[in-house]
C-alpha cells in the first residue's frame, strides 16, 4: 500500500484546530461505512468487526466535511445563520459524522451520545434496515434535501433563502450534479434574489474530478474557463485548491471573505444603494476524490480516482491485503488522539463546534414546519360567482376568478412575506395575472423599459424552467412558508421526478416524530389538454395526474373542480393544509358555472355528489349513472344528460360529479376514500356507470380497484388521440364527446327502453356530421358552442 499525502494528516504547531476536527469527522465517516464493532480501533482490526454489507459513498465525504468545517468557523466567528443544503446527499456518512461530533444526533436520540457506545450505535444504524438510509433523509437533523437524485440542490437553496434576510444557505453542488440541466438553469437564480428582502446563497462547487466511473466535465475545465463561466452567469467566483491538504485553512478564509462580500451587498442594498447586477460569491473547491483514502492498493489507484467513489475497498472481507489497507487508512487519522477512553471527542475536536443553538445541524429552518404560521386567507364570498338564476346561468373563467382572490392573499401576506407564486412564464397565459396588481414579478437585474410588472422585491417568480420553479417552491415550503405552482398541464410532467422525490421526503417526514409538517405543495394545472386543440398534440397530456396516483396515498391529492366556486373552495382548503402534494386541474376559459358557494363547499366536503337538478331518476334506482370529473367532462356529461332526458324522458339517469378524485378509492387505500355506503348511494351495486374523466381512463380504473363491480364502470378519457383541430373534434377523437357518452349510456338502456338502439345510431350519425361540418368551416358548430343547460 502506498500512502497518500492526506494520510499524513499531522497537525503542525500553531495550525488551526480545524484540521483536528476534520480528522475526527473523516474518521467517523469512514467508520460508518465499514465498521459494526471496534469502532475506535481499540484492538487490531479483524474481519468480524466489519459490516456484512458495505454501503455508502466515500468519495465526496472529505469535501463535505471540509465545507462543514469552514461553515463552523463562519458561525463561530461571525455568528452567521447558516442552513446547509447538500446536493451530494449520497455523502451521508460525512453529515452523520458532523452531526454526531456537534451533538445534534444526541439531542434527538440519547442512544447516539458522543461516546464510544453512541458511535457504535450510529455505525450499527447506518444503512441498516431499521436505521438511517445511505442517502440523507428526513430522519437526519439539519437537512431539508435528500440529494439522492442530483440536480436540484441549488434551486432548493434559493427557495430557502427567499424572504429570509438574515439567512445564508450554503449549498454543496457536486461536479457530477453540476452537469445536470436543472443545475445549469439554477445558476441564474441570483437574478431573482433581492438583497433587501432575501438572504443569500453561498454555493460550493465541489470539483473532485470523477462521477461513478468517468471524469466530470467541470473537473476538466481550467481555472480560467471556470472563472469565465461563472462570471458570465453573474457570479463572483473564488477557486480554492485543497488537493494535498495545504497548510492553514484556505477554504475557511475563502468562506469568511465571501461572507464579507455578501454582507456588503446586502448592507448597501438595505441602505438604499441597490447594486446593479449584484455578483454574489461562489466557491469552487478542488479536492481529490476520496481525499485521505489509500493512494494505491494492490496496484490500483484509489485516492483521486473514481475507485474512491463508493466503497474504496469492496473486497475487504475476503482479501487480507485490503483489510490491512483499511486498518492502515483508519489508523492514519490517529483516533486515539481524537477520542478519550470513553470514546468522547477530545476538547481540541469540540473546539471547532459552534455553540448549541448555532450548530448547523440545529438550524430551525431545516425543520421549517416548526416555523410555519398559517396564512390568513381572504374570505371567498366577495369573489364567488353568482349563480342565483340556476346552474349554468353564469359564465366565468375559473382561474380569473381565483386570481382576484389570490391577489387579495398576496396583499394580506405582504407584511409577513410568506407566500409566493412560481410559474414558468405562464401566469398571464393562465389568466392569473390579476395577482400582479398586488405583487410584481421578481427580478433584480436591469431590464428594458418596455418590460412590465417587474419589481426587485416581487413575490411572483416566473422563469421558463419548471425545474427551477419546483426547486424554489420546495425550498420555500420546507423552511416554513407557503406557495402555489401554476403551470400548463401538459408540461407539469417535466418535474415528475422532482415531485416523486418531494413526495418521498414528505412520506418519510411523517415517520420522524420530531419533524413538524410543512405547507403542502400545490400545483394548479391550467391550459388543460382538452382546450389545447389550437397548440396541438404536444400540448395535450394529462399524465401528471396518473403519476401522482402512484405516490403514497397519505401524501397526495388530486382535485378536478368543475367550476370557479369549487376551485375557490378547493384552493382555500389546500393552502391551509400541510404535508402533502396536491394537483388541482382548472380551466382558464369562460365557461358555465354550476354551483353557488354554499353548494360548492358541500360538494367539495363530500368529494363527490349527485346533482339532482341534472338527474331524472326521481328518487328511484337509476338505470344508468353519468359520472364526470373535470371541467370539460362535466360540460359534456351534462350535455349528454340533457340530450337523453329530452329524447328518452322515461330513462332514469343519475348525474354524479367528482371533485376529489381520490374519493373514488376505497377508504382503506386512500384517506379521502368515501365510505362503502356513500359509494353505493352514488353508484349503486350493479348500476352501469358511464364515467367521463379529464385524464387517462386507467387512472380511474386504478382508483376503483376494490370497489363493488368495477367492471360496470365504462370510463372515457384521453386515449392519446390529438392534433391541431377544434375542441369538439378533440373530444370526439378520444370518444369523450357528449354524443359518445350518450351512445355509451344507450347501450346499457337498450334492454329496458325500446328505441334506445335507434337513438344511439342517430347520435352517432349526428356526431359524424358535426365533425364533417367543422372540417369544412374550421370551427365548432353553434349546436356545440352555444349549448346551455336548460333553465
CSV table of C-alpha atoms in Angstrom, one decimal, residues 63-479:
chain,number,residue,atom,x,y,z
A,63,UNK,CA,-15.1,17.5,0.7
A,64,UNK,CA,-18.4,17.7,2.6
A,65,UNK,CA,-16.5,17.8,5.9
A,66,UNK,CA,-14.2,20.5,4.6
A,67,UNK,CA,-17.2,22.7,3.8
A,68,UNK,CA,-18.9,21.8,7.1
A,69,UNK,CA,-15.8,22.7,9.0
A,70,UNK,CA,-15.4,26.1,7.2
A,71,UNK,CA,-19.0,26.9,7.9
A,72,UNK,CA,-18.5,26.1,11.5
A,73,UNK,CA,-15.8,28.7,11.5
A,74,UNK,CA,-18.1,31.2,9.9
A,75,UNK,CA,-20.8,30.5,12.5
A,76,UNK,CA,-18.4,30.8,15.4
A,77,UNK,CA,-16.5,33.9,14.3
A,78,UNK,CA,-19.3,35.9,12.6
A,79,UNK,CA,-22.5,34.5,14.3
A,80,UNK,CA,-23.9,33.7,10.8
A,81,UNK,CA,-27.3,32.0,10.5
A,82,UNK,CA,-26.4,29.1,8.2
A,83,UNK,CA,-28.6,26.4,6.6
A,84,UNK,CA,-26.8,23.7,4.7
A,85,UNK,CA,-28.2,22.1,1.6
A,86,UNK,CA,-26.1,19.1,0.4
A,87,UNK,CA,-26.6,18.2,-3.2
A,88,UNK,CA,-24.4,15.1,-3.0
A,89,UNK,CA,-26.7,13.6,-0.4
A,90,UNK,CA,-25.1,10.2,-1.0
A,91,UNK,CA,-22.2,11.6,1.1
A,92,UNK,CA,-24.4,11.0,4.1
A,93,UNK,CA,-21.6,9.5,6.3
A,94,UNK,CA,-20.0,12.9,6.3
A,95,UNK,CA,-23.1,14.6,7.5
A,96,UNK,CA,-23.7,11.9,10.1
A,97,UNK,CA,-20.2,12.3,11.4
A,98,UNK,CA,-20.5,16.1,11.7
A,99,UNK,CA,-23.9,15.8,13.4
A,100,UNK,CA,-22.5,13.3,15.9
A,101,UNK,CA,-19.5,15.4,16.7
A,102,UNK,CA,-21.5,18.5,17.2
A,103,UNK,CA,-24.1,16.7,19.4
A,104,UNK,CA,-27.2,17.2,17.3
A,105,UNK,CA,-27.7,13.5,16.9
A,106,UNK,CA,-27.6,13.1,20.6
A,107,UNK,CA,-30.2,15.9,21.0
A,108,UNK,CA,-32.7,13.8,19.1
A,109,UNK,CA,-31.7,10.4,20.4
A,110,UNK,CA,-29.6,9.9,23.6
A,111,UNK,CA,-28.6,6.5,22.2
A,112,UNK,CA,-26.4,8.4,19.7
A,113,UNK,CA,-24.5,10.1,22.5
A,114,UNK,CA,-20.9,11.4,21.9
A,115,UNK,CA,-19.4,8.3,23.4
A,116,UNK,CA,-18.0,5.0,22.1
A,117,UNK,CA,-21.3,3.3,22.7
A,118,UNK,CA,-23.1,6.1,20.8
A,119,UNK,CA,-20.7,5.9,17.9
A,120,UNK,CA,-21.1,2.1,17.8
A,121,UNK,CA,-24.9,2.6,17.7
A,122,UNK,CA,-24.6,5.2,14.9
A,123,UNK,CA,-22.5,2.8,12.9
A,124,UNK,CA,-24.9,0.0,13.5
A,125,UNK,CA,-27.9,2.1,12.3
A,126,UNK,CA,-26.2,3.5,9.2
A,127,UNK,CA,-27.5,1.5,6.2
A,128,UNK,CA,-29.3,-0.9,8.5
A,129,UNK,CA,-33.0,-1.9,7.8
A,130,UNK,CA,-34.2,-0.1,11.0
A,131,UNK,CA,-31.7,2.7,10.8
A,132,UNK,CA,-30.5,5.5,8.5
A,133,UNK,CA,-30.6,5.1,4.7
A,134,UNK,CA,-27.5,5.5,2.6
A,135,UNK,CA,-28.6,9.0,1.5
A,136,UNK,CA,-29.7,11.9,3.6
A,137,UNK,CA,-33.3,11.7,4.7
A,138,UNK,CA,-35.8,13.5,6.9
A,139,UNK,CA,-34.5,11.4,9.8
A,140,UNK,CA,-31.2,13.3,9.6
A,141,UNK,CA,-31.3,16.5,11.6
A,142,UNK,CA,-30.4,19.8,9.8
A,143,UNK,CA,-31.4,18.5,6.4
A,144,UNK,CA,-34.2,19.5,4.1
A,145,UNK,CA,-32.9,18.0,0.9
A,146,UNK,CA,-32.3,14.3,0.3
A,147,UNK,CA,-29.8,14.6,-2.6
A,148,UNK,CA,-30.5,11.1,-3.9
A,149,UNK,CA,-31.4,12.5,-7.4
A,150,UNK,CA,-28.9,15.0,-8.5
A,151,UNK,CA,-29.6,18.4,-9.9
A,152,UNK,CA,-32.0,20.2,-7.6
A,153,UNK,CA,-30.0,21.4,-4.6
A,154,UNK,CA,-29.2,24.9,-5.9
A,155,UNK,CA,-32.7,25.9,-6.8
A,156,UNK,CA,-33.9,24.5,-3.5
A,157,UNK,CA,-31.3,26.5,-1.7
A,158,UNK,CA,-32.5,29.7,-3.4
A,159,UNK,CA,-36.1,28.9,-2.3
A,160,UNK,CA,-34.9,28.6,1.3
A,161,UNK,CA,-33.1,32.0,1.1
A,162,UNK,CA,-36.1,33.9,-0.2
A,163,UNK,CA,-37.7,36.3,2.3
A,164,UNK,CA,-35.2,35.2,5.0
A,165,UNK,CA,-32.9,38.3,5.1
A,166,UNK,CA,-30.6,37.0,7.8
A,167,UNK,CA,-30.1,33.5,6.4
A,168,UNK,CA,-27.1,32.2,4.5
A,169,UNK,CA,-27.9,29.0,2.6
A,170,UNK,CA,-24.7,27.1,1.9
A,171,UNK,CA,-25.2,24.7,-1.0
A,172,UNK,CA,-22.8,22.0,-1.9
A,173,UNK,CA,-23.1,21.1,-5.6
A,174,UNK,CA,-21.1,18.1,-6.7
A,175,UNK,CA,-19.3,18.4,-10.1
A,176,UNK,CA,-21.3,15.5,-11.3
A,177,UNK,CA,-24.5,17.2,-10.3
A,178,UNK,CA,-23.3,20.4,-11.9
A,179,UNK,CA,-23.6,18.6,-15.3
A,180,UNK,CA,-27.4,18.4,-15.0
A,181,UNK,CA,-29.8,20.7,-16.8
A,182,UNK,CA,-31.7,21.8,-13.6
A,183,UNK,CA,-28.4,22.9,-12.0
A,184,UNK,CA,-27.4,24.8,-15.2
A,185,UNK,CA,-30.6,26.8,-15.0
A,186,UNK,CA,-30.4,27.3,-11.3
A,187,UNK,CA,-27.2,29.4,-11.5
A,188,UNK,CA,-29.4,32.2,-12.9
A,189,UNK,CA,-31.4,32.3,-9.6
A,190,UNK,CA,-29.3,35.3,-8.4
A,191,UNK,CA,-31.1,37.4,-10.8
A,192,UNK,CA,-34.3,36.8,-8.8
A,193,UNK,CA,-32.8,37.2,-5.3
A,194,UNK,CA,-33.5,40.6,-3.8
A,195,UNK,CA,-30.6,41.6,-1.4
A,196,UNK,CA,-33.0,43.6,0.7
A,197,UNK,CA,-35.8,41.1,1.5
A,198,UNK,CA,-33.9,37.9,0.9
A,199,UNK,CA,-31.0,36.1,2.4
A,200,UNK,CA,-28.0,34.8,0.4
A,201,UNK,CA,-27.0,31.5,-1.2
A,202,UNK,CA,-23.3,30.6,-1.0
A,203,UNK,CA,-22.7,27.7,-3.4
A,204,UNK,CA,-19.7,25.3,-3.2
A,205,UNK,CA,-19.0,23.7,-6.5
A,206,UNK,CA,-17.1,20.6,-5.3
A,207,UNK,CA,-14.6,19.6,-8.0
A,208,UNK,CA,-13.3,16.2,-7.0
A,209,UNK,CA,-12.9,15.0,-10.5
A,210,UNK,CA,-15.0,12.0,-11.1
A,211,UNK,CA,-18.5,10.6,-11.3
A,212,UNK,CA,-19.2,6.9,-10.8
A,213,UNK,CA,-16.7,5.8,-13.4
A,214,UNK,CA,-15.7,8.7,-15.6
A,215,UNK,CA,-14.4,12.3,-15.3
A,216,UNK,CA,-16.7,15.2,-14.7
A,217,UNK,CA,-17.0,17.9,-17.3
A,218,UNK,CA,-16.3,20.7,-14.8
A,219,UNK,CA,-13.2,19.0,-13.4
A,220,UNK,CA,-11.6,19.0,-16.9
A,221,UNK,CA,-12.0,22.8,-17.1
A,222,UNK,CA,-9.2,25.1,-16.3
A,223,UNK,CA,-9.4,27.8,-13.6
A,224,UNK,CA,-9.6,30.4,-16.4
A,225,UNK,CA,-12.5,28.6,-18.0
A,226,UNK,CA,-14.4,28.2,-14.7
A,227,UNK,CA,-13.9,31.8,-13.8
A,228,UNK,CA,-15.2,33.0,-17.2
A,229,UNK,CA,-18.2,30.7,-17.0
A,230,UNK,CA,-19.3,31.8,-13.6
A,231,UNK,CA,-18.6,35.5,-14.3
A,232,UNK,CA,-20.8,35.1,-17.4
A,233,UNK,CA,-23.6,33.7,-15.1
A,234,UNK,CA,-23.1,36.8,-13.0
A,235,UNK,CA,-21.3,35.2,-10.0
A,236,UNK,CA,-18.0,36.3,-8.3
A,237,UNK,CA,-16.0,33.0,-8.3
A,238,UNK,CA,-13.3,32.0,-5.8
A,239,UNK,CA,-11.3,28.9,-6.6
A,240,UNK,CA,-9.8,27.1,-3.7
A,241,UNK,CA,-7.5,24.1,-4.3
A,242,UNK,CA,-7.1,21.8,-1.3
A,243,UNK,CA,-5.6,18.8,-3.1
A,244,UNK,CA,-2.7,17.7,-1.0
A,245,UNK,CA,-4.2,19.3,2.1
A,246,UNK,CA,-2.3,22.6,2.1
A,247,UNK,CA,-1.3,24.3,5.4
A,248,UNK,CA,-3.6,26.8,7.1
A,249,UNK,CA,-7.3,27.0,6.3
A,250,UNK,CA,-7.7,28.3,2.7
A,251,UNK,CA,-11.3,27.2,2.5
A,252,UNK,CA,-12.2,28.8,5.8
A,253,UNK,CA,-10.6,32.0,4.7
A,254,UNK,CA,-12.5,32.0,1.4
A,255,UNK,CA,-15.8,31.5,3.2
A,256,UNK,CA,-15.1,34.4,5.6
A,257,UNK,CA,-14.2,36.6,2.6
A,258,UNK,CA,-17.4,35.5,0.8
A,259,UNK,CA,-19.4,36.4,3.9
A,260,UNK,CA,-17.9,39.9,3.9
A,261,UNK,CA,-18.9,40.4,0.3
A,262,UNK,CA,-22.4,39.1,1.0
A,263,UNK,CA,-22.9,41.4,3.9
A,264,UNK,CA,-21.6,44.3,1.9
A,265,UNK,CA,-24.0,43.7,-1.0
A,266,UNK,CA,-26.9,43.3,1.5
A,267,UNK,CA,-25.8,46.3,3.5
A,268,UNK,CA,-25.6,48.6,0.5
A,269,UNK,CA,-28.9,47.4,-0.8
A,270,UNK,CA,-30.7,47.8,2.5
A,271,UNK,CA,-29.3,51.4,2.9
A,272,UNK,CA,-30.8,52.4,-0.5
A,273,UNK,CA,-27.7,51.9,-2.6
A,274,UNK,CA,-29.0,48.9,-4.5
A,275,UNK,CA,-26.3,47.3,-6.5
A,276,UNK,CA,-26.7,46.9,-10.2
A,277,UNK,CA,-26.1,43.3,-11.4
A,278,UNK,CA,-25.0,42.1,-8.0
A,279,UNK,CA,-22.3,39.4,-8.3
A,280,UNK,CA,-22.7,37.0,-5.4
A,281,UNK,CA,-19.7,34.9,-4.4
A,282,UNK,CA,-19.4,31.2,-5.4
A,283,UNK,CA,-16.6,29.0,-4.2
A,284,UNK,CA,-15.1,26.4,-6.5
A,285,UNK,CA,-13.5,23.7,-4.3
A,286,UNK,CA,-10.9,21.5,-5.9
A,287,UNK,CA,-10.0,18.4,-3.9
A,288,UNK,CA,-9.1,14.8,-4.6
A,289,UNK,CA,-11.8,12.2,-4.9
A,290,UNK,CA,-12.0,10.4,-1.6
A,291,UNK,CA,-9.2,12.6,-0.2
A,292,UNK,CA,-7.5,10.7,2.6
A,293,UNK,CA,-8.1,7.2,1.3
A,294,UNK,CA,-5.2,4.9,0.4
A,295,UNK,CA,-3.5,6.2,-2.7
A,296,UNK,CA,-3.0,2.8,-4.1
A,297,UNK,CA,-3.9,-0.8,-3.0
A,298,UNK,CA,-2.7,-3.9,-4.9
A,299,UNK,CA,-1.6,-1.8,-7.8
A,300,UNK,CA,-4.9,0.0,-8.2
A,301,UNK,CA,-5.0,3.8,-7.6
A,302,UNK,CA,-7.8,4.8,-5.2
A,303,UNK,CA,-7.5,8.3,-3.9
A,304,UNK,CA,-8.1,10.9,-6.6
A,305,UNK,CA,-9.8,8.3,-8.9
A,306,UNK,CA,-13.3,7.0,-9.4
A,307,UNK,CA,-12.4,3.9,-7.5
A,308,UNK,CA,-12.9,6.1,-4.3
A,309,UNK,CA,-16.5,6.9,-5.3
A,310,UNK,CA,-18.4,4.4,-3.3
A,311,UNK,CA,-16.7,1.8,-1.1
A,312,UNK,CA,-13.0,2.0,-1.9
A,313,UNK,CA,-12.1,-1.4,-0.6
A,314,UNK,CA,-15.0,-3.6,-1.7
A,315,UNK,CA,-13.3,-7.0,-1.1
A,316,UNK,CA,-12.1,-6.2,2.5
A,317,UNK,CA,-14.0,-9.2,3.9
A,318,UNK,CA,-12.0,-11.8,1.9
A,319,UNK,CA,-8.8,-10.0,0.9
A,320,UNK,CA,-6.2,-9.8,3.7
A,321,UNK,CA,-4.3,-7.1,1.9
A,322,UNK,CA,-7.4,-4.9,1.7
A,323,UNK,CA,-8.1,-5.5,5.3
A,324,UNK,CA,-4.6,-4.3,6.2
A,325,UNK,CA,-5.1,-1.3,3.9
A,326,UNK,CA,-8.3,-0.4,5.7
A,327,UNK,CA,-6.8,-0.6,9.1
A,328,UNK,CA,-3.8,1.5,8.0
A,329,UNK,CA,-6.2,4.0,6.5
A,330,UNK,CA,-8.3,4.3,9.6
A,331,UNK,CA,-5.3,4.5,11.9
A,332,UNK,CA,-3.8,7.2,9.8
A,333,UNK,CA,-6.4,9.6,11.4
A,334,UNK,CA,-5.0,8.6,14.8
A,335,UNK,CA,-8.3,8.1,16.6
A,336,UNK,CA,-6.5,7.6,19.9
A,337,UNK,CA,-5.7,11.4,19.7
A,338,UNK,CA,-9.3,12.3,18.8
A,339,UNK,CA,-11.4,10.4,21.4
A,340,UNK,CA,-10.9,9.7,25.1
A,341,UNK,CA,-11.1,6.4,26.9
A,342,UNK,CA,-14.9,6.6,26.8
A,343,UNK,CA,-15.0,7.4,23.1
A,344,UNK,CA,-15.9,11.1,23.7
A,345,UNK,CA,-14.4,13.6,21.3
A,346,UNK,CA,-11.5,15.5,22.9
A,347,UNK,CA,-11.6,19.2,23.6
A,348,UNK,CA,-9.5,20.0,20.6
A,349,UNK,CA,-12.1,18.4,18.4
A,350,UNK,CA,-15.1,20.1,20.1
A,351,UNK,CA,-13.4,23.5,19.9
A,352,UNK,CA,-14.4,23.7,16.3
A,353,UNK,CA,-18.1,23.1,17.1
A,354,UNK,CA,-20.4,26.2,17.3
A,355,UNK,CA,-22.5,26.9,20.4
A,356,UNK,CA,-25.5,24.8,20.9
A,357,UNK,CA,-28.2,26.9,19.3
A,358,UNK,CA,-25.9,27.9,16.4
A,359,UNK,CA,-24.9,24.4,15.3
A,360,UNK,CA,-25.6,23.8,11.6
A,361,UNK,CA,-27.5,20.6,12.5
A,362,UNK,CA,-29.8,22.5,14.9
A,363,UNK,CA,-30.8,25.1,12.2
A,364,UNK,CA,-34.5,25.7,12.8
A,365,UNK,CA,-35.2,26.3,9.1
A,366,UNK,CA,-34.3,22.7,8.3
A,367,UNK,CA,-37.4,21.7,10.3
A,368,UNK,CA,-39.5,24.5,8.8
A,369,UNK,CA,-42.8,23.1,9.9
A,370,UNK,CA,-42.0,24.5,13.3
A,371,UNK,CA,-41.6,28.0,11.9
A,372,UNK,CA,-44.7,27.8,9.8
A,373,UNK,CA,-47.5,30.3,10.5
A,374,UNK,CA,-50.9,29.6,8.9
A,375,UNK,CA,-51.9,32.0,6.2
A,376,UNK,CA,-54.7,34.4,6.9
A,377,UNK,CA,-56.9,33.5,3.9
A,378,UNK,CA,-59.3,36.1,2.5
A,379,UNK,CA,-63.0,35.4,2.6
A,380,UNK,CA,-64.3,33.7,-0.5
A,381,UNK,CA,-67.8,35.2,-0.7
A,382,UNK,CA,-66.7,38.5,-2.3
A,383,UNK,CA,-65.1,36.6,-5.1
A,384,UNK,CA,-67.7,33.9,-5.7
A,385,UNK,CA,-69.6,33.7,-8.9
A,386,UNK,CA,-73.4,34.4,-8.5
A,387,UNK,CA,-75.5,31.6,-9.9
A,388,UNK,CA,-78.7,32.7,-8.3
A,389,UNK,CA,-80.6,32.1,-11.6
A,390,UNK,CA,-79.7,28.4,-11.5
A,391,UNK,CA,-77.0,26.1,-12.6
A,392,UNK,CA,-75.3,27.2,-15.8
A,393,UNK,CA,-76.8,30.7,-15.6
A,394,UNK,CA,-73.5,32.5,-15.2
A,395,UNK,CA,-70.3,32.4,-17.2
A,396,UNK,CA,-66.8,32.9,-15.8
A,397,UNK,CA,-63.2,31.9,-16.2
A,398,UNK,CA,-62.3,29.8,-13.1
A,399,UNK,CA,-58.7,30.9,-13.0
A,400,UNK,CA,-59.5,34.5,-13.5
A,401,UNK,CA,-61.9,34.3,-10.5
A,402,UNK,CA,-59.2,32.6,-8.5
A,403,UNK,CA,-56.7,35.3,-9.5
A,404,UNK,CA,-58.7,38.0,-7.8
A,405,UNK,CA,-58.7,36.0,-4.6
A,406,UNK,CA,-55.0,35.2,-4.8
A,407,UNK,CA,-54.3,39.0,-5.4
A,408,UNK,CA,-56.0,39.7,-2.1
A,409,UNK,CA,-54.0,36.9,-0.5
A,410,UNK,CA,-50.8,38.5,-1.8
A,411,UNK,CA,-51.8,41.8,-0.2
A,412,UNK,CA,-52.7,40.2,3.2
A,413,UNK,CA,-49.4,38.3,3.3
A,414,UNK,CA,-47.3,41.2,2.3
A,415,UNK,CA,-46.2,42.1,5.9
A,416,UNK,CA,-45.1,38.5,6.7
A,417,UNK,CA,-43.7,37.9,3.2
A,418,UNK,CA,-44.5,34.2,3.5
A,419,UNK,CA,-46.5,33.4,0.3
A,420,UNK,CA,-45.1,33.2,-3.3
A,421,UNK,CA,-46.3,32.1,-6.6
A,422,UNK,CA,-43.9,30.4,-9.0
A,423,UNK,CA,-44.7,29.8,-12.7
A,424,UNK,CA,-42.8,29.1,-15.9
A,425,UNK,CA,-43.8,32.3,-17.6
A,426,UNK,CA,-47.4,31.3,-17.7
A,427,UNK,CA,-49.2,33.5,-15.2
A,428,UNK,CA,-50.8,35.7,-17.8
A,429,UNK,CA,-51.5,32.9,-20.2
A,430,UNK,CA,-53.4,31.1,-17.5
A,431,UNK,CA,-55.4,34.2,-16.7
A,432,UNK,CA,-53.9,34.6,-13.3
A,433,UNK,CA,-52.2,38.0,-14.0
A,434,UNK,CA,-54.5,39.9,-11.6
A,435,UNK,CA,-52.1,38.9,-8.8
A,436,UNK,CA,-49.5,41.3,-10.4
A,437,UNK,CA,-51.5,44.2,-9.2
A,438,UNK,CA,-50.6,43.0,-5.7
A,439,UNK,CA,-47.1,41.9,-6.2
A,440,UNK,CA,-44.9,42.3,-9.3
A,441,UNK,CA,-42.7,39.7,-10.9
A,442,UNK,CA,-39.4,39.3,-9.0
A,443,UNK,CA,-36.3,40.4,-11.0
A,444,UNK,CA,-33.2,42.1,-9.8
A,445,UNK,CA,-31.1,42.8,-12.8
A,446,UNK,CA,-31.8,45.8,-15.1
A,447,UNK,CA,-34.3,45.2,-17.9
A,448,UNK,CA,-35.6,47.0,-20.9
A,449,UNK,CA,-38.1,49.8,-20.3
A,450,UNK,CA,-40.9,48.0,-22.1
A,451,UNK,CA,-40.9,45.1,-19.6
A,452,UNK,CA,-44.0,45.0,-17.4
A,453,UNK,CA,-44.7,44.3,-13.8
A,454,UNK,CA,-41.1,43.6,-12.7
A,455,UNK,CA,-40.1,44.6,-9.2
A,456,UNK,CA,-37.0,43.7,-7.2
A,457,UNK,CA,-39.0,42.5,-4.2
A,458,UNK,CA,-41.8,40.8,-6.1
A,459,UNK,CA,-43.2,37.6,-4.8
A,460,UNK,CA,-44.3,36.2,-8.2
A,461,UNK,CA,-41.4,34.3,-9.8
A,462,UNK,CA,-41.5,33.4,-13.5
A,463,UNK,CA,-38.7,31.6,-15.2
A,464,UNK,CA,-39.1,29.3,-18.2
A,465,UNK,CA,-37.8,26.3,-16.2
A,466,UNK,CA,-40.2,24.1,-14.4
A,467,UNK,CA,-37.2,22.6,-12.5
A,468,UNK,CA,-36.3,25.9,-11.0
A,469,UNK,CA,-39.9,26.7,-10.1
A,470,UNK,CA,-40.2,23.4,-8.3
A,471,UNK,CA,-36.9,23.8,-6.5
A,472,UNK,CA,-37.6,27.3,-5.5
A,473,UNK,CA,-41.0,26.3,-4.1
A,474,UNK,CA,-39.7,23.2,-2.3
A,475,UNK,CA,-37.1,25.2,-0.5
A,476,UNK,CA,-39.6,27.9,0.4
A,477,UNK,CA,-42.2,25.5,1.7
A,478,UNK,CA,-39.7,23.3,3.7
A,479,UNK,CA,-38.4,26.4,5.5
